Amino acid sequence: MIRKPWQSTLAIIAASIGLGSLANAQELTLAQCPPVVQSAIRNNSQGGTLEEIKLVDRDGASLYVAEVGLGENRDLKMYITADGTVVRSRQEIDFKTVPVPVRRTVLGLLPEGAVVSDCDVETAEGATKYVVEFMISPTRERKLTLGADGTVLSEHEKEKN
């Protein structure tokens, strides 16, 4: 698909709000969304249950953020433009389902005794990334972001309270 320049701008907006606070967001029902946004949500919900939709306005651009429960404590978050384009999605997945190169890299970096605590697949502008979190001690967590080929794109550690 060929993206228009404004679609890339909206993808950047979506990425910039990330998983952070959506304090300026307005909660909506599915019926309150434009028909194309409703279709995008229905077509990409993977049979899950719609839990929440928020309308976010950033620099005059509207973005719909839909959260879908997929069962088994998994969820999906989609960032959708007013024209119904899903510019970003993030889905919680089982670590066993990540591509072999990603799993191989993570297991090679996993300290002895560490346990994977969370795994997400994120898609934005046609690129897929995997975000894997694991506990390296009872109070320390590491987060890796990897490309589909297993390349580490970023790595962060933080103290857990």
Short mmCIF file of N, CA and C in Angstrom, two decimals:
data_model
loop_
_atom_site.label_atom_id
_atom_site.label_comp_id
_atom_site.label_asym_id
_atom_site.label_seq_id
_atom_site.Cartn_x
_atom_site.Cartn_y
_atom_site.Cartn_z
N MET A 1 0.84 -1.17 0.00
CA MET A 1 0.00 0.00 0.00
C MET A 1 0.89 1.24 0.00
N ILE A 2 0.55 2.21 -0.83
CA ILE A 2 1.29 3.47 -0.87
C ILE A 2 0.66 4.42 0.14
N ARG A 3 1.46 4.95 1.03
CA ARG A 3 0.97 5.86 2.06
C ARG A 3 1.10 7.29 1.58
N LYS A 4 0.10 8.09 1.91
CA LYS A 4 0.15 9.51 1.65
C LYS A 4 0.98 10.15 2.76
N PRO A 5 1.62 11.31 2.51
CA PRO A 5 2.45 11.94 3.54
C PRO A 5 1.72 12.17 4.86
N TRP A 6 0.44 12.53 4.80
CA TRP A 6 -0.28 12.78 6.05
C TRP A 6 -0.49 11.50 6.84
N GLN A 7 -0.55 10.33 6.15
CA GLN A 7 -0.68 9.08 6.87
C GLN A 7 0.57 8.79 7.68
N SER A 8 1.73 9.09 7.12
CA SER A 8 2.98 8.90 7.87
C SER A 8 3.01 9.83 9.07
N THR A 9 2.52 11.06 8.88
CA THR A 9 2.47 12.00 10.00
C THR A 9 1.58 11.46 11.11
N LEU A 10 0.43 10.90 10.74
CA LEU A 10 -0.46 10.34 11.75
C LEU A 10 0.16 9.13 12.43
N ALA A 11 0.93 8.34 11.68
CA ALA A 11 1.61 7.20 12.29
C ALA A 11 2.63 7.68 13.32
N ILE A 12 3.30 8.79 13.01
CA ILE A 12 4.25 9.36 13.96
C ILE A 12 3.51 9.85 15.20
N ILE A 13 2.36 10.48 15.00
CA ILE A 13 1.55 10.91 16.14
C ILE A 13 1.17 9.71 16.99
N ALA A 14 0.72 8.65 16.32
CA ALA A 14 0.33 7.45 17.05
C ALA A 14 1.50 6.89 17.84
N ALA A 15 2.66 6.86 17.21
CA ALA A 15 3.85 6.36 17.90
C ALA A 15 4.23 7.26 19.07
N SER A 16 4.03 8.56 18.89
CA SER A 16 4.44 9.48 19.96
C SER A 16 3.57 9.36 21.19
N ILE A 17 2.29 9.00 21.01
CA ILE A 17 1.47 8.83 22.20
C ILE A 17 1.68 7.46 22.80
N GLY A 18 2.14 6.54 21.97
CA GLY A 18 2.51 5.21 22.44
C GLY A 18 1.54 4.63 23.44
N LEU A 19 2.09 4.06 24.46
CA LEU A 19 1.27 3.47 25.51
C LEU A 19 1.13 4.44 26.67
N GLY A 20 1.56 5.66 26.46
CA GLY A 20 1.49 6.66 27.52
C GLY A 20 0.08 7.10 27.80
N SER A 21 -0.02 8.11 28.60
CA SER A 21 -1.30 8.63 29.05
C SER A 21 -2.12 9.21 27.91
N LEU A 22 -3.39 8.91 27.93
CA LEU A 22 -4.31 9.47 26.97
C LEU A 22 -5.26 10.40 27.73
N ALA A 23 -4.69 11.26 28.57
CA ALA A 23 -5.47 12.11 29.47
C ALA A 23 -6.41 13.03 28.71
N ASN A 24 -6.05 13.49 27.52
CA ASN A 24 -6.90 14.39 26.76
C ASN A 24 -7.84 13.62 25.83
N ALA A 25 -8.06 12.37 26.10
CA ALA A 25 -8.88 11.53 25.24
C ALA A 25 -10.34 11.55 25.68
N GLN A 26 -11.21 11.41 24.69
CA GLN A 26 -12.64 11.34 24.93
C GLN A 26 -13.08 9.90 24.70
N GLU A 27 -13.76 9.29 25.67
CA GLU A 27 -14.25 7.93 25.49
C GLU A 27 -15.46 7.93 24.58
N LEU A 28 -15.52 6.94 23.70
CA LEU A 28 -16.62 6.81 22.75
C LEU A 28 -17.15 5.38 22.75
N THR A 29 -18.36 5.23 22.23
CA THR A 29 -18.88 3.90 21.93
C THR A 29 -18.60 3.63 20.47
N LEU A 30 -18.73 2.38 20.06
CA LEU A 30 -18.51 2.03 18.66
C LEU A 30 -19.47 2.82 17.76
N ALA A 31 -20.71 2.96 18.18
CA ALA A 31 -21.72 3.66 17.38
C ALA A 31 -21.39 5.14 17.19
N GLN A 32 -20.60 5.72 18.08
CA GLN A 32 -20.22 7.13 17.97
C GLN A 32 -19.05 7.36 17.01
N CYS A 33 -18.42 6.30 16.55
CA CYS A 33 -17.29 6.41 15.63
C CYS A 33 -17.81 6.49 14.20
N PRO A 34 -17.03 7.13 13.30
CA PRO A 34 -17.41 7.13 11.89
C PRO A 34 -17.51 5.69 11.36
N PRO A 35 -18.37 5.45 10.39
CA PRO A 35 -18.54 4.09 9.85
C PRO A 35 -17.23 3.43 9.42
N VAL A 36 -16.30 4.19 8.82
CA VAL A 36 -15.03 3.57 8.38
C VAL A 36 -14.18 3.14 9.57
N VAL A 37 -14.27 3.87 10.67
CA VAL A 37 -13.54 3.50 11.90
C VAL A 37 -14.20 2.26 12.51
N GLN A 38 -15.52 2.23 12.52
CA GLN A 38 -16.23 1.05 13.01
C GLN A 38 -15.81 -0.19 12.22
N SER A 39 -15.75 -0.06 10.90
CA SER A 39 -15.34 -1.19 10.05
C SER A 39 -13.92 -1.63 10.34
N ALA A 40 -13.03 -0.66 10.51
CA ALA A 40 -11.62 -1.00 10.81
C ALA A 40 -11.53 -1.77 12.12
N ILE A 41 -12.29 -1.33 13.12
CA ILE A 41 -12.27 -2.02 14.42
C ILE A 41 -12.82 -3.43 14.26
N ARG A 42 -13.97 -3.56 13.61
CA ARG A 42 -14.58 -4.89 13.44
C ARG A 42 -13.68 -5.83 12.63
N ASN A 43 -13.08 -5.30 11.57
CA ASN A 43 -12.26 -6.14 10.67
C ASN A 43 -10.91 -6.54 11.26
N ASN A 44 -10.46 -5.85 12.31
CA ASN A 44 -9.14 -6.13 12.86
C ASN A 44 -9.17 -6.61 14.30
N SER A 45 -10.35 -6.90 14.84
CA SER A 45 -10.49 -7.28 16.25
C SER A 45 -10.22 -8.76 16.53
N GLN A 46 -9.96 -9.54 15.52
CA GLN A 46 -9.59 -10.95 15.67
C GLN A 46 -10.57 -11.73 16.53
N GLY A 47 -11.86 -11.37 16.46
CA GLY A 47 -12.87 -12.08 17.22
C GLY A 47 -12.89 -11.72 18.69
N GLY A 48 -12.11 -10.72 19.09
CA GLY A 48 -12.06 -10.31 20.49
C GLY A 48 -13.24 -9.44 20.89
N THR A 49 -13.22 -8.99 22.14
CA THR A 49 -14.27 -8.17 22.70
C THR A 49 -13.79 -6.74 22.82
N LEU A 50 -14.52 -5.81 22.20
CA LEU A 50 -14.16 -4.41 22.28
C LEU A 50 -14.33 -3.93 23.72
N GLU A 51 -13.26 -3.40 24.29
CA GLU A 51 -13.31 -2.94 25.68
C GLU A 51 -13.40 -1.43 25.81
N GLU A 52 -12.76 -0.71 24.87
CA GLU A 52 -12.72 0.74 25.02
C GLU A 52 -12.29 1.40 23.71
N ILE A 53 -12.88 2.58 23.46
CA ILE A 53 -12.45 3.40 22.33
C ILE A 53 -12.26 4.81 22.86
N LYS A 54 -11.14 5.40 22.51
CA LYS A 54 -10.87 6.79 22.89
C LYS A 54 -10.54 7.58 21.64
N LEU A 55 -11.04 8.80 21.60
CA LEU A 55 -10.72 9.73 20.53
C LEU A 55 -9.68 10.70 21.05
N VAL A 56 -8.56 10.75 20.37
CA VAL A 56 -7.45 11.61 20.76
C VAL A 56 -7.25 12.65 19.67
N ASP A 57 -7.16 13.90 20.04
CA ASP A 57 -6.86 14.96 19.08
C ASP A 57 -5.46 15.45 19.36
N ARG A 58 -4.59 15.37 18.35
CA ARG A 58 -3.21 15.83 18.46
C ARG A 58 -2.93 16.73 17.29
N ASP A 59 -2.61 17.97 17.57
CA ASP A 59 -2.25 18.93 16.51
C ASP A 59 -3.30 18.96 15.39
N GLY A 60 -4.58 18.90 15.78
CA GLY A 60 -5.67 18.98 14.82
C GLY A 60 -6.00 17.69 14.11
N ALA A 61 -5.30 16.62 14.41
CA ALA A 61 -5.57 15.32 13.78
C ALA A 61 -6.30 14.42 14.78
N SER A 62 -7.33 13.74 14.31
CA SER A 62 -8.08 12.81 15.17
C SER A 62 -7.51 11.41 15.03
N LEU A 63 -7.41 10.74 16.15
CA LEU A 63 -6.92 9.37 16.17
C LEU A 63 -7.82 8.59 17.13
N TYR A 64 -8.31 7.45 16.68
CA TYR A 64 -9.15 6.59 17.50
C TYR A 64 -8.27 5.47 18.05
N VAL A 65 -8.31 5.28 19.36
CA VAL A 65 -7.52 4.23 19.99
C VAL A 65 -8.50 3.20 20.54
N ALA A 66 -8.48 2.01 19.95
CA ALA A 66 -9.41 0.95 20.33
C ALA A 66 -8.65 -0.15 21.06
N GLU A 67 -9.20 -0.57 22.19
CA GLU A 67 -8.63 -1.68 22.95
C GLU A 67 -9.58 -2.86 22.88
N VAL A 68 -9.03 -4.03 22.56
CA VAL A 68 -9.81 -5.24 22.36
C VAL A 68 -9.23 -6.33 23.26
N GLY A 69 -10.10 -6.99 24.03
CA GLY A 69 -9.69 -8.13 24.83
C GLY A 69 -9.73 -9.39 23.98
N LEU A 70 -8.64 -10.14 24.00
CA LEU A 70 -8.54 -11.35 23.17
C LEU A 70 -8.65 -12.63 23.97
N GLY A 71 -8.93 -12.53 25.26
CA GLY A 71 -9.01 -13.71 26.11
C GLY A 71 -7.63 -14.11 26.60
N GLU A 72 -7.62 -15.00 27.57
CA GLU A 72 -6.37 -15.50 28.15
C GLU A 72 -5.44 -14.36 28.58
N ASN A 73 -6.04 -13.27 29.12
CA ASN A 73 -5.29 -12.09 29.59
C ASN A 73 -4.45 -11.44 28.49
N ARG A 74 -4.89 -11.55 27.25
CA ARG A 74 -4.20 -10.91 26.13
C ARG A 74 -5.07 -9.77 25.62
N ASP A 75 -4.44 -8.77 25.04
CA ASP A 75 -5.20 -7.66 24.48
C ASP A 75 -4.57 -7.14 23.20
N LEU A 76 -5.32 -6.30 22.51
CA LEU A 76 -4.90 -5.70 21.26
C LEU A 76 -5.26 -4.23 21.34
N LYS A 77 -4.34 -3.36 20.96
CA LYS A 77 -4.60 -1.93 20.92
C LYS A 77 -4.33 -1.47 19.50
N MET A 78 -5.33 -0.76 18.92
CA MET A 78 -5.21 -0.27 17.55
C MET A 78 -5.32 1.24 17.53
N TYR A 79 -4.52 1.89 16.70
CA TYR A 79 -4.55 3.33 16.50
C TYR A 79 -5.07 3.54 15.08
N ILE A 80 -6.22 4.21 14.96
CA ILE A 80 -6.94 4.29 13.70
C ILE A 80 -7.19 5.75 13.34
N THR A 81 -6.91 6.12 12.10
CA THR A 81 -7.17 7.48 11.64
C THR A 81 -8.66 7.63 11.32
N ALA A 82 -9.09 8.88 11.14
CA ALA A 82 -10.50 9.17 10.85
C ALA A 82 -10.97 8.55 9.53
N ASP A 83 -10.02 8.21 8.65
CA ASP A 83 -10.40 7.58 7.38
C ASP A 83 -10.41 6.04 7.47
N GLY A 84 -10.21 5.51 8.69
CA GLY A 84 -10.28 4.07 8.90
C GLY A 84 -8.98 3.31 8.72
N THR A 85 -7.87 4.01 8.58
CA THR A 85 -6.57 3.36 8.41
C THR A 85 -5.98 3.00 9.77
N VAL A 86 -5.65 1.74 9.96
CA VAL A 86 -4.96 1.31 11.19
C VAL A 86 -3.48 1.65 10.98
N VAL A 87 -3.01 2.68 11.69
CA VAL A 87 -1.63 3.12 11.50
C VAL A 87 -0.66 2.44 12.46
N ARG A 88 -1.21 1.85 13.51
CA ARG A 88 -0.35 1.15 14.47
C ARG A 88 -1.21 0.17 15.25
N SER A 89 -0.64 -0.97 15.60
CA SER A 89 -1.32 -1.91 16.47
C SER A 89 -0.29 -2.56 17.38
N ARG A 90 -0.76 -2.94 18.55
CA ARG A 90 0.11 -3.62 19.51
C ARG A 90 -0.72 -4.73 20.15
N GLN A 91 -0.23 -5.96 20.03
CA GLN A 91 -0.97 -7.11 20.53
C GLN A 91 -0.10 -7.92 21.48
N GLU A 92 -0.69 -8.28 22.60
CA GLU A 92 -0.01 -9.15 23.55
C GLU A 92 -0.07 -10.58 23.01
N ILE A 93 1.07 -11.24 22.99
CA ILE A 93 1.14 -12.60 22.44
C ILE A 93 1.92 -13.51 23.39
N ASP A 94 1.85 -14.79 23.13
CA ASP A 94 2.61 -15.77 23.88
C ASP A 94 4.03 -15.80 23.31
N PHE A 95 5.03 -15.79 24.16
CA PHE A 95 6.43 -15.79 23.72
C PHE A 95 6.72 -16.97 22.79
N LYS A 96 6.04 -18.08 22.99
CA LYS A 96 6.27 -19.27 22.16
C LYS A 96 5.91 -19.05 20.70
N THR A 97 5.11 -18.00 20.41
CA THR A 97 4.65 -17.76 19.04
C THR A 97 5.52 -16.77 18.27
N VAL A 98 6.53 -16.18 18.90
CA VAL A 98 7.38 -15.22 18.19
C VAL A 98 8.25 -15.97 17.17
N PRO A 99 8.68 -15.30 16.11
CA PRO A 99 9.53 -15.96 15.12
C PRO A 99 10.81 -16.52 15.76
N VAL A 100 11.30 -17.57 15.19
CA VAL A 100 12.49 -18.25 15.71
C VAL A 100 13.67 -17.29 15.91
N PRO A 101 13.99 -16.39 14.96
CA PRO A 101 15.13 -15.50 15.19
C PRO A 101 14.96 -14.60 16.42
N VAL A 102 13.73 -14.15 16.67
CA VAL A 102 13.45 -13.31 17.85
C VAL A 102 13.62 -14.15 19.11
N ARG A 103 13.03 -15.33 19.12
CA ARG A 103 13.12 -16.20 20.29
C ARG A 103 14.57 -16.57 20.58
N ARG A 104 15.33 -16.87 19.53
CA ARG A 104 16.75 -17.25 19.69
C ARG A 104 17.54 -16.10 20.33
N THR A 105 17.33 -14.87 19.86
CA THR A 105 18.04 -13.71 20.42
C THR A 105 17.68 -13.51 21.88
N VAL A 106 16.38 -13.53 22.19
CA VAL A 106 15.94 -13.31 23.57
C VAL A 106 16.51 -14.39 24.49
N LEU A 107 16.41 -15.64 24.08
CA LEU A 107 16.92 -16.72 24.93
C LEU A 107 18.42 -16.61 25.12
N GLY A 108 19.14 -16.09 24.13
CA GLY A 108 20.58 -15.88 24.26
C GLY A 108 20.92 -14.76 25.22
N LEU A 109 20.01 -13.82 25.41
CA LEU A 109 20.25 -12.68 26.32
C LEU A 109 19.61 -12.87 27.69
N LEU A 110 18.82 -13.91 27.83
CA LEU A 110 18.08 -14.16 29.07
C LEU A 110 19.03 -14.71 30.13
N PRO A 111 19.22 -13.96 31.23
CA PRO A 111 20.09 -14.48 32.29
C PRO A 111 19.50 -15.75 32.91
N GLU A 112 20.36 -16.57 33.47
CA GLU A 112 19.90 -17.79 34.12
C GLU A 112 18.87 -17.44 35.20
N GLY A 113 17.76 -18.15 35.18
CA GLY A 113 16.71 -17.94 36.17
C GLY A 113 15.71 -16.86 35.80
N ALA A 114 15.98 -16.09 34.75
CA ALA A 114 15.06 -15.03 34.33
C ALA A 114 13.84 -15.64 33.65
N VAL A 115 12.71 -14.94 33.76
CA VAL A 115 11.45 -15.42 33.20
C VAL A 115 10.83 -14.32 32.34
N VAL A 116 10.39 -14.68 31.13
CA VAL A 116 9.69 -13.72 30.27
C VAL A 116 8.36 -13.40 30.93
N SER A 117 8.11 -12.10 31.16
CA SER A 117 6.89 -11.68 31.83
C SER A 117 5.85 -11.08 30.89
N ASP A 118 6.28 -10.61 29.72
CA ASP A 118 5.34 -10.01 28.77
C ASP A 118 5.96 -10.03 27.38
N CYS A 119 5.10 -10.21 26.38
CA CYS A 119 5.57 -10.22 25.00
C CYS A 119 4.49 -9.61 24.12
N ASP A 120 4.86 -8.63 23.31
CA ASP A 120 3.93 -7.95 22.42
C ASP A 120 4.51 -7.92 21.01
N VAL A 121 3.62 -7.91 20.02
CA VAL A 121 4.00 -7.67 18.64
C VAL A 121 3.38 -6.34 18.26
N GLU A 122 4.20 -5.48 17.68
CA GLU A 122 3.77 -4.13 17.31
C GLU A 122 3.99 -3.93 15.82
N THR A 123 2.98 -3.39 15.15
CA THR A 123 3.07 -3.10 13.72
C THR A 123 2.76 -1.64 13.48
N ALA A 124 3.64 -0.96 12.76
CA ALA A 124 3.43 0.45 12.40
C ALA A 124 4.11 0.69 11.06
N GLU A 125 3.39 1.30 10.15
CA GLU A 125 3.90 1.61 8.81
C GLU A 125 4.56 0.41 8.14
N GLY A 126 3.94 -0.74 8.29
CA GLY A 126 4.42 -1.94 7.62
C GLY A 126 5.59 -2.64 8.29
N ALA A 127 6.12 -2.08 9.37
CA ALA A 127 7.24 -2.70 10.08
C ALA A 127 6.71 -3.41 11.33
N THR A 128 7.24 -4.59 11.59
CA THR A 128 6.85 -5.37 12.75
C THR A 128 8.00 -5.44 13.74
N LYS A 129 7.67 -5.17 15.01
CA LYS A 129 8.65 -5.26 16.10
C LYS A 129 8.07 -6.14 17.19
N TYR A 130 8.96 -6.71 17.97
CA TYR A 130 8.56 -7.53 19.11
C TYR A 130 9.14 -6.89 20.36
N VAL A 131 8.30 -6.74 21.37
CA VAL A 131 8.71 -6.15 22.64
C VAL A 131 8.59 -7.24 23.70
N VAL A 132 9.73 -7.60 24.29
CA VAL A 132 9.77 -8.70 25.24
C VAL A 132 10.32 -8.17 26.57
N GLU A 133 9.58 -8.43 27.64
CA GLU A 133 10.01 -8.02 28.98
C GLU A 133 10.27 -9.26 29.81
N PHE A 134 11.31 -9.19 30.65
CA PHE A 134 11.59 -10.30 31.55
C PHE A 134 12.23 -9.79 32.82
N MET A 135 12.00 -10.54 33.89
CA MET A 135 12.55 -10.20 35.19
C MET A 135 13.96 -10.79 35.28
N ILE A 136 14.94 -9.94 35.60
CA ILE A 136 16.30 -10.44 35.76
C ILE A 136 16.66 -10.60 37.23
N SER A 137 15.81 -10.06 38.10
CA SER A 137 15.90 -10.26 39.54
C SER A 137 14.51 -9.94 40.09
N PRO A 138 14.26 -10.19 41.36
CA PRO A 138 12.93 -9.88 41.90
C PRO A 138 12.54 -8.40 41.79
N THR A 139 13.52 -7.51 41.65
CA THR A 139 13.21 -6.08 41.59
C THR A 139 13.67 -5.41 40.30
N ARG A 140 14.23 -6.16 39.37
CA ARG A 140 14.78 -5.57 38.15
C ARG A 140 14.17 -6.23 36.91
N GLU A 141 13.70 -5.37 36.00
CA GLU A 141 13.08 -5.85 34.77
C GLU A 141 13.84 -5.31 33.56
N ARG A 142 13.95 -6.12 32.51
CA ARG A 142 14.59 -5.71 31.27
C ARG A 142 13.55 -5.79 30.14
N LYS A 143 13.62 -4.81 29.25
CA LYS A 143 12.70 -4.75 28.12
C LYS A 143 13.52 -4.66 26.84
N LEU A 144 13.27 -5.59 25.93
CA LEU A 144 13.96 -5.62 24.64
C LEU A 144 12.96 -5.34 23.53
N THR A 145 13.35 -4.53 22.57
CA THR A 145 12.57 -4.33 21.36
C THR A 145 13.41 -4.90 20.23
N LEU A 146 12.81 -5.82 19.46
CA LEU A 146 13.55 -6.53 18.43
C LEU A 146 12.82 -6.47 17.09
N GLY A 147 13.60 -6.49 16.02
CA GLY A 147 13.03 -6.61 14.69
C GLY A 147 12.64 -8.06 14.46
N ALA A 148 11.86 -8.31 13.42
CA ALA A 148 11.41 -9.66 13.12
C ALA A 148 12.56 -10.61 12.82
N ASP A 149 13.73 -10.06 12.46
CA ASP A 149 14.90 -10.89 12.17
C ASP A 149 15.73 -11.18 13.43
N GLY A 150 15.26 -10.69 14.59
CA GLY A 150 15.96 -10.95 15.85
C GLY A 150 16.95 -9.87 16.24
N THR A 151 17.11 -8.83 15.42
CA THR A 151 18.01 -7.72 15.74
C THR A 151 17.46 -6.93 16.91
N VAL A 152 18.30 -6.67 17.92
CA VAL A 152 17.88 -5.86 19.06
C VAL A 152 17.89 -4.40 18.63
N LEU A 153 16.72 -3.76 18.71
CA LEU A 153 16.56 -2.37 18.32
C LEU A 153 16.75 -1.43 19.51
N SER A 154 16.32 -1.90 20.70
CA SER A 154 16.54 -1.12 21.92
C SER A 154 16.46 -2.06 23.12
N GLU A 155 17.05 -1.60 24.21
CA GLU A 155 17.08 -2.39 25.45
C GLU A 155 17.03 -1.42 26.63
N HIS A 156 16.15 -1.70 27.58
CA HIS A 156 16.00 -0.85 28.76
C HIS A 156 15.86 -1.72 30.00
N GLU A 157 16.40 -1.22 31.10
CA GLU A 157 16.21 -1.88 32.39
C GLU A 157 15.57 -0.90 33.34
N LYS A 158 14.76 -1.43 34.27
CA LYS A 158 14.16 -0.56 35.28
C LYS A 158 13.94 -1.35 36.55
N GLU A 159 13.89 -0.61 37.64
CA GLU A 159 13.60 -1.18 38.95
C GLU A 159 12.10 -1.33 39.09
N LYS A 160 11.65 -2.44 39.62
CA LYS A 160 10.24 -2.68 39.91
C LYS A 160 10.03 -2.45 41.41
N ASN A 161 8.95 -1.79 41.72
CA ASN A 161 8.64 -1.53 43.15
C ASN A 161 7.78 -2.62 43.72
#
